[in-house]
Coordinates of C-alpha atoms in Angstrom, one line a residue:
X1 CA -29.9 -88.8 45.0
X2 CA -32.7 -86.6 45.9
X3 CA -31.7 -84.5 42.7
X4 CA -32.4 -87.8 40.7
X5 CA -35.9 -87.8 42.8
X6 CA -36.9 -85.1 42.3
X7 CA -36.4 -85.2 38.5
X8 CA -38.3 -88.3 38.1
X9 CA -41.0 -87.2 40.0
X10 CA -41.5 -83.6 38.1
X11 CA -41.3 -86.2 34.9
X12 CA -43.8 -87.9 36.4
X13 CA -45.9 -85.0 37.5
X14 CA -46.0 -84.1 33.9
X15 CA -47.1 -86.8 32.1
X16 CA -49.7 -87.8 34.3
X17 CA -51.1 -84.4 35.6
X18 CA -51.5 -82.5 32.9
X19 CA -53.4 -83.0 29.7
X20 CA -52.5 -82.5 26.1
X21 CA -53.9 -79.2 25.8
X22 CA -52.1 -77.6 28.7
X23 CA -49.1 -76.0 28.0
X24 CA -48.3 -75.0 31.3
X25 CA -48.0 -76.6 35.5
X26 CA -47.6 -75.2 38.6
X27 CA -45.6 -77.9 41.2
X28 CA -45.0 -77.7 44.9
X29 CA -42.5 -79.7 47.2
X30 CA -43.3 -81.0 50.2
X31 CA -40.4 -79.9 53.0
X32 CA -40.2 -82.8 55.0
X33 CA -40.7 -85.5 52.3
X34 CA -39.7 -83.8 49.3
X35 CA -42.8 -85.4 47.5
X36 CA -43.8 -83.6 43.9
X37 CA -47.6 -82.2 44.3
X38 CA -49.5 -80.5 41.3
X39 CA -51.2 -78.6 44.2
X40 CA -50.7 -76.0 47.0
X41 CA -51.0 -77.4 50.4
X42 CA -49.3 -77.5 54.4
X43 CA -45.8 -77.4 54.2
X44 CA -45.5 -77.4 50.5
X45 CA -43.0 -74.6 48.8
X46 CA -43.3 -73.8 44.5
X47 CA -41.0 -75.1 42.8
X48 CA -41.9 -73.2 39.6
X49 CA -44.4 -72.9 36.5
X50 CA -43.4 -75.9 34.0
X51 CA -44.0 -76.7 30.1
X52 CA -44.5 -79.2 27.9
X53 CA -41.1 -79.3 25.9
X54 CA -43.4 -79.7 22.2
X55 CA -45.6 -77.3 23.3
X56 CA -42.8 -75.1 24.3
X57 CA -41.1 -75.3 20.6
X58 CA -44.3 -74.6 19.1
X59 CA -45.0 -71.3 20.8
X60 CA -41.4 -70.1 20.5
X61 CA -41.6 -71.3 16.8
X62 CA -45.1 -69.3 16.2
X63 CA -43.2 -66.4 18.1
X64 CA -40.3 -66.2 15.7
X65 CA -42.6 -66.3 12.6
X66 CA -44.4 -63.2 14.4
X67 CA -41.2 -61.7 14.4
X68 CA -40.2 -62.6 10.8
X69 CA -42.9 -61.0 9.9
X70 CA -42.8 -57.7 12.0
X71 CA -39.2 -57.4 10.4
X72 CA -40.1 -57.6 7.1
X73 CA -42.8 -55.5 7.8
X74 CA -40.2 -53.1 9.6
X75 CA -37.7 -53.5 6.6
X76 CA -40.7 -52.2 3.7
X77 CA -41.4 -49.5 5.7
X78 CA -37.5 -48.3 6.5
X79 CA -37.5 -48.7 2.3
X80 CA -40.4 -46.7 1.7
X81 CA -39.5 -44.1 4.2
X82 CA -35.7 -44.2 2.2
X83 CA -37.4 -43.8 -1.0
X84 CA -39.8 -40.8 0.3
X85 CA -36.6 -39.0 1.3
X86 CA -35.0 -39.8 -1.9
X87 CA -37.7 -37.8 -3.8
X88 CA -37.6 -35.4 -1.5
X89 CA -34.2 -34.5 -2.9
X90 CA -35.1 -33.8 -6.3
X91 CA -35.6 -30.0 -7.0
X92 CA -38.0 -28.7 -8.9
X93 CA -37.2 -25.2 -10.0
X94 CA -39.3 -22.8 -12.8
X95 CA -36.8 -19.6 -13.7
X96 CA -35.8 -17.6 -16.4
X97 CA -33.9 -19.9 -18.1
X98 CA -37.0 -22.5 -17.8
X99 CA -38.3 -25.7 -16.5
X100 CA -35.4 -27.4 -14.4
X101 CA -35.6 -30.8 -12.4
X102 CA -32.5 -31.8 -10.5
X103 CA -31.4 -34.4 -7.9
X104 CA -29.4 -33.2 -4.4
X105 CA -26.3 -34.5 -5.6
X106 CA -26.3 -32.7 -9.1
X107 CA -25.6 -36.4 -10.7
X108 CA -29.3 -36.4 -12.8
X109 CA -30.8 -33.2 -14.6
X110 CA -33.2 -32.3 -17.1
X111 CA -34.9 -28.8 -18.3
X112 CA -37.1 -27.9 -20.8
X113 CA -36.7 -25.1 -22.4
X114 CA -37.4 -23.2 -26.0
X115 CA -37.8 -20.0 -28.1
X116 CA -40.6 -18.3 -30.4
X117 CA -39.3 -15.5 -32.6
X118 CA -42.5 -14.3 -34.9
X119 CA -41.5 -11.5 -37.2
X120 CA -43.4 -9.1 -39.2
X121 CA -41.8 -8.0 -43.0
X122 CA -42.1 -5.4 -45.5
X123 CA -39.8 -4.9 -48.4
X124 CA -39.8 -1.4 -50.0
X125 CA -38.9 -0.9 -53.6
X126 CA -39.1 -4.4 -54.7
X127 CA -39.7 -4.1 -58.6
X128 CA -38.3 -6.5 -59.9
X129 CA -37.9 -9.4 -62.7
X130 CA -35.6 -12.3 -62.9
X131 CA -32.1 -11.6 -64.6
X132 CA -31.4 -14.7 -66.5
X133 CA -32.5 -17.9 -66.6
X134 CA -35.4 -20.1 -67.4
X135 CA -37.6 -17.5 -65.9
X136 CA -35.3 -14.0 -67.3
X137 CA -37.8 -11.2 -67.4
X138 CA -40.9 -12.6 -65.0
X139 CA -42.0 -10.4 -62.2
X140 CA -40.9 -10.9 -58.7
X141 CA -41.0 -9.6 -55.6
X142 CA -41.0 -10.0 -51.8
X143 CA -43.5 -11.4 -49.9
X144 CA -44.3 -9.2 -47.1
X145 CA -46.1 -10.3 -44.0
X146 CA -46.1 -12.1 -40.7
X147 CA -44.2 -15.5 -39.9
X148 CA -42.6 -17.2 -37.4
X149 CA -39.4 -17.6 -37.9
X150 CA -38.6 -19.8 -34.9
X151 CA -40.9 -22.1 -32.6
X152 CA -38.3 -24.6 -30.9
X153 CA -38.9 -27.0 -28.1
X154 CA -35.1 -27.3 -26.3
X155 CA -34.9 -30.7 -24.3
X156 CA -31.3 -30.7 -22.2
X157 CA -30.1 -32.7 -19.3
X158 CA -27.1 -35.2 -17.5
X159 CA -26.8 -38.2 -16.5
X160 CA -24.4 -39.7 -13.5
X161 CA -23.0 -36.1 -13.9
X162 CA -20.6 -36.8 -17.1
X163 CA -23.1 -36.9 -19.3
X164 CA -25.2 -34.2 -21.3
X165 CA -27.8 -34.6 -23.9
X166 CA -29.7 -32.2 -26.0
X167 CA -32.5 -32.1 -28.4
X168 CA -34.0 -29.5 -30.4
X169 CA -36.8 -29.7 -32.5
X170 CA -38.1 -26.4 -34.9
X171 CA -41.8 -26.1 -36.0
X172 CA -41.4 -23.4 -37.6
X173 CA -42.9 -22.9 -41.0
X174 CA -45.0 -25.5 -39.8
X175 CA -43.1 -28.3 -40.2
X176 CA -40.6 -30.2 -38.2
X177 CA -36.8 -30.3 -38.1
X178 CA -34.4 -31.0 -36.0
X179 CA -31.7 -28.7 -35.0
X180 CA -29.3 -29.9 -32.1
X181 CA -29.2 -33.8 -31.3
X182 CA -26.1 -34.7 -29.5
X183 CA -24.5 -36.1 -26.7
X184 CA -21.5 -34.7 -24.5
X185 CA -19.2 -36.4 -22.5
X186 CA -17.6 -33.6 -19.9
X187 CA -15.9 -36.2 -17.2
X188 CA -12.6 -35.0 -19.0
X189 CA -10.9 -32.1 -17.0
X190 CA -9.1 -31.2 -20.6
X191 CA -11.8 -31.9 -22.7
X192 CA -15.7 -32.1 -23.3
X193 CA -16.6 -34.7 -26.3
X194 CA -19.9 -34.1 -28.6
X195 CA -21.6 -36.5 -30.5
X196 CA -24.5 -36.1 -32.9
X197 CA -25.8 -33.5 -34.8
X198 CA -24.2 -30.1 -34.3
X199 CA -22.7 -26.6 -35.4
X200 CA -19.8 -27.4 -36.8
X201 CA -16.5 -25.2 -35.4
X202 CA -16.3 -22.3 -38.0
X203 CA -17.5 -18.4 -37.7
X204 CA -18.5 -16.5 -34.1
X205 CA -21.7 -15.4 -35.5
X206 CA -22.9 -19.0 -36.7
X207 CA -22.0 -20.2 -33.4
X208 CA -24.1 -18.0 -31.9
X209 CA -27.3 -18.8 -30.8
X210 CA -30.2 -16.8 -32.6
X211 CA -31.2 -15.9 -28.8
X212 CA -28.0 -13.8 -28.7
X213 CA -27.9 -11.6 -32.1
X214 CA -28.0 -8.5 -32.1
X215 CA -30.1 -8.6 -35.7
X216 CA -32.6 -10.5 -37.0
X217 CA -30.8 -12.1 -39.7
X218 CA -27.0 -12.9 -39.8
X219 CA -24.8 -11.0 -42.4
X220 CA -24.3 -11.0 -45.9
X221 CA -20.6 -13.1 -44.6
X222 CA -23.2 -16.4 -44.0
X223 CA -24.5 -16.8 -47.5
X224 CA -20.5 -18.4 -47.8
X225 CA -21.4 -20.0 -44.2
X226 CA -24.4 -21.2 -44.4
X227 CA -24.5 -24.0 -46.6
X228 CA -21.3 -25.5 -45.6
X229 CA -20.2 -25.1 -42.3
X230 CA -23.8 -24.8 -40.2
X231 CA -24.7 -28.3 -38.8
X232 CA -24.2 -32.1 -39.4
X233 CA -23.5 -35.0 -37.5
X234 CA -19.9 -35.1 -36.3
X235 CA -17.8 -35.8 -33.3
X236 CA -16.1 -32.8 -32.0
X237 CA -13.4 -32.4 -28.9
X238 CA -13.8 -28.6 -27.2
X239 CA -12.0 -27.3 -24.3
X240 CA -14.5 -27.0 -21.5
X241 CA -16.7 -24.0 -21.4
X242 CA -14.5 -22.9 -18.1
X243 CA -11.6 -22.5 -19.9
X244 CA -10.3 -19.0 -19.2
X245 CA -9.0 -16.9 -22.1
X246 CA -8.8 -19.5 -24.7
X247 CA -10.7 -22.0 -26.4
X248 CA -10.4 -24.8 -28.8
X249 CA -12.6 -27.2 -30.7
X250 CA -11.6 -29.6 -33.6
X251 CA -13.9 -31.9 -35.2
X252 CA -15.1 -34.5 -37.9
X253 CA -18.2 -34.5 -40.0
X254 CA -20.5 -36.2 -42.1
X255 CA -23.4 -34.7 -43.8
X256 CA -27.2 -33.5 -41.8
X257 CA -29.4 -35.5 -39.9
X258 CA -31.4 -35.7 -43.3
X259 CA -31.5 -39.2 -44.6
X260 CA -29.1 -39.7 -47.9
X261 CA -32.4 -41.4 -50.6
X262 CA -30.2 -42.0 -53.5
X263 CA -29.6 -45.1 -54.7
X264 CA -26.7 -45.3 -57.3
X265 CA -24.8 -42.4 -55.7
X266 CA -24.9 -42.5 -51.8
X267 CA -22.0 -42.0 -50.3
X268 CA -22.3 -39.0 -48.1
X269 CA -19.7 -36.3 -47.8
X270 CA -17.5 -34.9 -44.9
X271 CA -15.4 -32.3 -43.6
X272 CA -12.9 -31.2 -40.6
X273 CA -13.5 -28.2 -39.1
X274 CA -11.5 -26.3 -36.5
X275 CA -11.9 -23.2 -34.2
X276 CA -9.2 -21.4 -32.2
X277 CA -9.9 -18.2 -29.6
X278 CA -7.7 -15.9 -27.6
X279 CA -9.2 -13.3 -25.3
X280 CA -6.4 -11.3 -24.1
X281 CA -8.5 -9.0 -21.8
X282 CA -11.4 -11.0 -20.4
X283 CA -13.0 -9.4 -17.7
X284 CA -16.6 -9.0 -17.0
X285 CA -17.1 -6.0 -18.9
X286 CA -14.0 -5.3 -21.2
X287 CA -13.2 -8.0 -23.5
X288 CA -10.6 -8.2 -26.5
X289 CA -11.4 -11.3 -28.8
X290 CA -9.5 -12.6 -31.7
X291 CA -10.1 -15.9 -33.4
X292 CA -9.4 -18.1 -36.1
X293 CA -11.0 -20.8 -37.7
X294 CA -10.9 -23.6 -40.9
X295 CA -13.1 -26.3 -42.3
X296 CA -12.6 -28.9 -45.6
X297 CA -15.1 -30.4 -46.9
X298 CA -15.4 -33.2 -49.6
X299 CA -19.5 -33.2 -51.0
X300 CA -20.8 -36.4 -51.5
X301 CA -20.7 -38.8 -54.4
X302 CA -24.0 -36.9 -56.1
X303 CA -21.7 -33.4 -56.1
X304 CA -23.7 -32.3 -52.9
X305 CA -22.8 -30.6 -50.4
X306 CA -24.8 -30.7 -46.8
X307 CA -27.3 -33.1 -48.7
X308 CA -28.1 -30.8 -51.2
X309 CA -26.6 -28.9 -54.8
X310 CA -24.7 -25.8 -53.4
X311 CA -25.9 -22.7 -54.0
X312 CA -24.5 -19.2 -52.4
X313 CA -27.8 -17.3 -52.5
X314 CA -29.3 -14.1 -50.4
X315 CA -32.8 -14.1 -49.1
X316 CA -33.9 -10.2 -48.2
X317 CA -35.7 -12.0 -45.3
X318 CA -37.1 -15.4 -44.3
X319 CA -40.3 -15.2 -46.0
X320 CA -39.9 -12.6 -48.6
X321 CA -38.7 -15.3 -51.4
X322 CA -37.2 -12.5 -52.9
X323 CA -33.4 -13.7 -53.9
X324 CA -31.0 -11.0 -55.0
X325 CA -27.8 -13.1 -55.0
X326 CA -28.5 -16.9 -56.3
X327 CA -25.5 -18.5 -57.1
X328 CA -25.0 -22.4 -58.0
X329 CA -21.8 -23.9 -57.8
X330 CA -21.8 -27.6 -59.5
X331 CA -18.6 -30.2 -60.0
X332 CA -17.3 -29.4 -56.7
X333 CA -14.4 -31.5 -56.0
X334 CA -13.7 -29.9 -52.3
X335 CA -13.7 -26.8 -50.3
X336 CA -11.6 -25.1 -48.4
X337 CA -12.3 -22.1 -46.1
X338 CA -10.7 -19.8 -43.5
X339 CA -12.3 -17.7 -41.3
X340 CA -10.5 -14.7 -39.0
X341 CA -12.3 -13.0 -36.2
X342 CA -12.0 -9.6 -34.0
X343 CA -14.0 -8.2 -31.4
X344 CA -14.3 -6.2 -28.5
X345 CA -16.2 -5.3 -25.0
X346 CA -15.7 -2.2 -22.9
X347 CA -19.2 -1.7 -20.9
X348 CA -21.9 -0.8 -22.7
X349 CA -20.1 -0.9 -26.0
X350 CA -19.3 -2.9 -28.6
X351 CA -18.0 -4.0 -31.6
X352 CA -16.6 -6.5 -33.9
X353 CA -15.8 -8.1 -37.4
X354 CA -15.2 -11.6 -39.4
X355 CA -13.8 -12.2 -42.5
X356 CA -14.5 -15.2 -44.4
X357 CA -12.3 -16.3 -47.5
X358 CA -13.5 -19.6 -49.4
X359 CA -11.0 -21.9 -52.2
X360 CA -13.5 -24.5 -54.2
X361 CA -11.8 -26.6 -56.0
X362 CA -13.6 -27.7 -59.0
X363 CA -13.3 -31.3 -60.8
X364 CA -13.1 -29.1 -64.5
X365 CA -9.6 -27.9 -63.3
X366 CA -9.7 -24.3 -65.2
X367 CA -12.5 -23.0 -63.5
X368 CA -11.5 -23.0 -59.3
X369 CA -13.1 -20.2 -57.0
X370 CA -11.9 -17.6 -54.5
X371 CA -15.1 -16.1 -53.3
X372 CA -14.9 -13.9 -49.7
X373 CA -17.5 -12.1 -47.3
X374 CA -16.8 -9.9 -44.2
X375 CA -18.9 -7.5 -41.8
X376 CA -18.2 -5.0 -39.2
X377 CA -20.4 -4.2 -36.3
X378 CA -20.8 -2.0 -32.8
X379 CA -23.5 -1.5 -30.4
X380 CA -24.4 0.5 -27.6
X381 CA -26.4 -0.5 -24.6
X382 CA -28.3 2.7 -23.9
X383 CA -29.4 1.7 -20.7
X384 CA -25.8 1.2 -19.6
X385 CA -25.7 -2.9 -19.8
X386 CA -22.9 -5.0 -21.1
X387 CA -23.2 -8.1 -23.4
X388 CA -21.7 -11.1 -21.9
X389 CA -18.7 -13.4 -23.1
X390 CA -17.5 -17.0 -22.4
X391 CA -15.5 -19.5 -24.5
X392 CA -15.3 -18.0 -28.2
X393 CA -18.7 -16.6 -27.6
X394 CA -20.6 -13.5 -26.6
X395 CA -24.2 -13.3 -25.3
X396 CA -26.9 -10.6 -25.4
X397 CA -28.0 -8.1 -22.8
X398 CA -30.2 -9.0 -19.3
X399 CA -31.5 -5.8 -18.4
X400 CA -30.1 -4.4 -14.8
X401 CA -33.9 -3.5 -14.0
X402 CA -36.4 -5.0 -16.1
X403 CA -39.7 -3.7 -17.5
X404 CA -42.4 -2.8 -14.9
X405 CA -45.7 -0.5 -15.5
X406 CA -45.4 -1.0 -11.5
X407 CA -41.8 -0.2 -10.5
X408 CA -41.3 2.4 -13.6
X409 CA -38.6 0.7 -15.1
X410 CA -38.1 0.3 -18.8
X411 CA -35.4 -3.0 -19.3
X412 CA -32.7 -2.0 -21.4
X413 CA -32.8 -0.4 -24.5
X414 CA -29.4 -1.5 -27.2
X415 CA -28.3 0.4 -30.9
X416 CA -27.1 -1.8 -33.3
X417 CA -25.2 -0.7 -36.9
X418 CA -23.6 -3.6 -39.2
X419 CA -22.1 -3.5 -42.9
X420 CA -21.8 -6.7 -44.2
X421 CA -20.3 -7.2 -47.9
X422 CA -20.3 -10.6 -50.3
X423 CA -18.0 -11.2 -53.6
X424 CA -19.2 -14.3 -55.3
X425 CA -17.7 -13.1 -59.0
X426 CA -14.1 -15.0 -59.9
X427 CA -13.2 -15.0 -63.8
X428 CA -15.7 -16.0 -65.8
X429 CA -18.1 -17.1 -62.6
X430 CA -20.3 -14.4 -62.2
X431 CA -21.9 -15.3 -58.3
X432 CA -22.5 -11.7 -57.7
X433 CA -21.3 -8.9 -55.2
X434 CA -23.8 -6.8 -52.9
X435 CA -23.1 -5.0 -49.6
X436 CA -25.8 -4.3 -47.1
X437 CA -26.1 -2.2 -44.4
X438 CA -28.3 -3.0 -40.9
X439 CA -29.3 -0.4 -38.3
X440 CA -31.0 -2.3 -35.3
X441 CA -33.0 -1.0 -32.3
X442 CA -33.5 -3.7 -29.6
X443 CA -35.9 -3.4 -26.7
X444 CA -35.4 -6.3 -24.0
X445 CA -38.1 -6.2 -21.7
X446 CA -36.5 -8.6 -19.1
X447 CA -34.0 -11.7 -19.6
X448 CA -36.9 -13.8 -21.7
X449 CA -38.5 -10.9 -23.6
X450 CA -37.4 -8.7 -26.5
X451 CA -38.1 -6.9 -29.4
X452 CA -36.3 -6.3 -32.2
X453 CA -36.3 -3.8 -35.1
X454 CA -34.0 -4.2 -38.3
X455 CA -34.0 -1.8 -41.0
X456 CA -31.5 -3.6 -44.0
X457 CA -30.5 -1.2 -47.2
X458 CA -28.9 -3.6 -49.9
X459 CA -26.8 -1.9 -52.4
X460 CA -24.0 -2.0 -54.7
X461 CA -25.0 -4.8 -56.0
X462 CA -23.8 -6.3 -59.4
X463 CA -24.4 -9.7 -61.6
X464 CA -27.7 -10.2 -58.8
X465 CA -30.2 -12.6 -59.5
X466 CA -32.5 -10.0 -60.1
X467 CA -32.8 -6.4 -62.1
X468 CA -35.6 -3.9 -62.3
X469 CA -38.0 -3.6 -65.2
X470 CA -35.2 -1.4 -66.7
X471 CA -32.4 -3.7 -66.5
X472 CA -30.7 -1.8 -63.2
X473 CA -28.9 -3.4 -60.4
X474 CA -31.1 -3.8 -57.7
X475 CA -29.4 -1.2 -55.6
X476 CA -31.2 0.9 -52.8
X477 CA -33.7 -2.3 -51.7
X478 CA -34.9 -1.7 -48.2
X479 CA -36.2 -4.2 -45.6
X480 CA -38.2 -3.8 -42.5
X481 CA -38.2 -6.4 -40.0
X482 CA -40.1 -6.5 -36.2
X483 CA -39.5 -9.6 -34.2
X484 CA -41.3 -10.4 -30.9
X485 CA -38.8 -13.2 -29.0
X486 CA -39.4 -15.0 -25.9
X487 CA -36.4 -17.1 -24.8
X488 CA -36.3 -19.7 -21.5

């Protein structure tokens, strides 16, 4: 009963002694008759401080919106702080091998890279006037001078891990091309799958990269190569470049990146190419090599092959116009081709050879080809360095202790000798035959910088594009070439 009283009389209390706007009442109890007051006084004991139950709400409401607010508030920063140590975890590293960005976790890369190769050309003994022809008995000769002979902007990089991209753009002879445009899928433990333009799988020394040569030009072996098996757009399945002692790659092939204009005859041609390695000995500085390798390719329906007429044809250098073997091979129904390879590593020597053995089949049945090209090289690294190998390829020398006015060290110093041979005559097709030989001297200043000096002596040559004033075979034709490189 007094509970009940009590009640009634804080109810009370409340409605009548406080006003609207308060939100808030102090009451007191008297002891003796256990009367409500809203004021202190004799005998009286607090009960308490009391609210309004609307007011109350109100505040507790306008409370929790405060709150609300101070979480989401909390919850942008927590993000923004997250996102600041996300970046943080992206690497941003400038080396030798060039511009690299990369996350913590290795999932997302990108570098930029490139090369410049300017070159400086004489040709010595260069009288000379075209053999046959629209054009048989006109002077020619080589153009000598300065070029560059590659200026290429290299954009490579993955994504979630797997997947690998890379573009490669040339402005050299001051125009644009494109060179490498592909993308690799390596989330395969057997295999690593390329799509897009590419080197097809034929021949060590088109494989590889210009970076890596020990000369400035590629053998007399490539005027077969060249203009069948270097790139187009394919898809090709490799082992992955971890593979130990062996490698593999097989692929299919359409025609270049350059756009097919004809109109009545546009289909475009293809081939299948295929590459095979063995390194019995592969160690870091002795290395036995062996390979073999095949390609077929159809042309397209305008008899083209690689989107244009194929011609075998020998260019003393890049610039010099000067064409001693020019060969054009028309009513090509297909090719066939088969390449063997052999090469070795022990320290700071090397050496190795390809052969090269091609079978066109022509649509005038009586009149197929066998045409064939092989070199031989060595080197020695003076300085004592060893080239480097991995997967079907080998790789040039990175001085031990590179050039310094400061330190007095000199890089490393390599000696190169090649002799390279070509047979394009079969029956009544007279291609041409010339050998060349190629002593080198290479100066790499560190693991970006080198220079490179080529002297090429073409001789026994026969059924050449070109004679002398007298009618002689252009035999005894020298070229001098310098190159400047910087790689990243």
């Amino acid at each position: 009963m007094k509970f009940s009283r009590l009640t009634l009389a804080v109810t009370a209390v409340l409605g009548a002694g406080m006003s609207s706007a308060a939100f808030a009442i102090d009451l007191y109890v008297d002891q003796d008759t256990q009367q409500i007051f809203a004021q202190p006084g004799p005998n009286r004991v607090k009960l308490g401080t009391f609210e309004k139950v609307e007011e109350a709400s109100k505040q507790k409401a306008e409370l929790e919106e405060i709150r609300n607010d101070l979480a989401l508030k909390n919850n942008e920063l927590k993000a923004l702080d997250e996102h600041m140590k996300e970046a943080e975890k992206v690497k941003v590293k400038l080396d030798n091998k060039g511009l690299h960005f990369e996350t913590a976790d290795k999932d997302f890369k990108f570098k930029l890279g490139g090369r410049i190769q300017a070159d400086a050309n004489y040709t010595d003994d260069d009288n000379y006037v075209f053999a046959g022809g629209e054009k048989a008995g006109e002077h020619v000769e080589a153009n000598d001078g300065t070029e560059f002979r590659r200026a290429r902007i290299d954009f490579n990089g993955t994504f979630f891990k797997d997947w690998n991209f890379k573009t490669v753009a040339d402005f050299a002879d001051n125009n644009v091309s494109m060179k490498d445009l592909f993308l690799q899928y390596t989330g395969l433990n057997f295999m690593t799958v390329t799509g897009g333009q590419q080197k097809q799988n034929f021949s060590r020394e088109l494989l590889e990269s210009s970076n890596d040569l020990m000369f400035t030009e590629r053998s007399l072996m490539n005027v077969l190569n060249g203009p069948v098996v270097d790139r187009a757009i394919g898809l090709n399945l490799q082992t992955p470049d971890n593979q130990k002692n062996w490698s593999a790659q097989l692929g299919i092939f359409g025609d270049t990146i350059a756009a097919n204009k004809n109109n009545g005859k546009a289909d475009e041609g293809w081939s299948v190419s295929g590459r095979a390695t063995y390194a019995p000995i592969e160690e870091k500085t002795k290395v036995v090599h062996l390979g073999v390798a095949g390609n077929y390719r159809a042309p397209n329906a305008a008899d083209q092959v690689m989107d244009k007429g194929l011609v075998y044809e020998y260019e003393t250098d890049h610039m010099s116009n000067l064409f001693l073997l020019e060969a054009p091979v028309k009513n090509v129904n297909n090719i066939k081709m088969l390449g063997l390879e052999a090469s070795g590593l022990y320290g700071p020597f090397s050496m190795g050879a390809e052969y090269t053995r091609t079978w066109l089949d022509r649509k005038d049945k009586g009149s197929n080809l066998e045409l064939d090209g092989w070199y031989v090289d060595a080197a020695w690294t003076i300085t004592g360095e060893s080239r480097k190998y991995k997967a079907g390829k080998f790789y040039k020398v990175d001085p031990a202790k590179p050039f310094s006015f400061k330190n007095g060290t000199w890089g490393a110093w390599e000696l190169a000798t090649r002799y390279s041979t070509v047979d394009l005559n079969d029956g009544s097709f007279h291609g041409g035959e010339l050998s060349n030989v190629t002593v080198a001297l290479n100066w790499y200043f560190n693991s970006n910088v080198r220079l490179m000096a080529d002297w090429i002596r073409a001789f026994n040559a026969t059924d050449t594009a070109v004679v002398t004033p007298t009618g002689a075979d252009p035999d005894n034709n020298d070229t001098f070439t310098l190159r400047a490189q910087l790689a990243y």
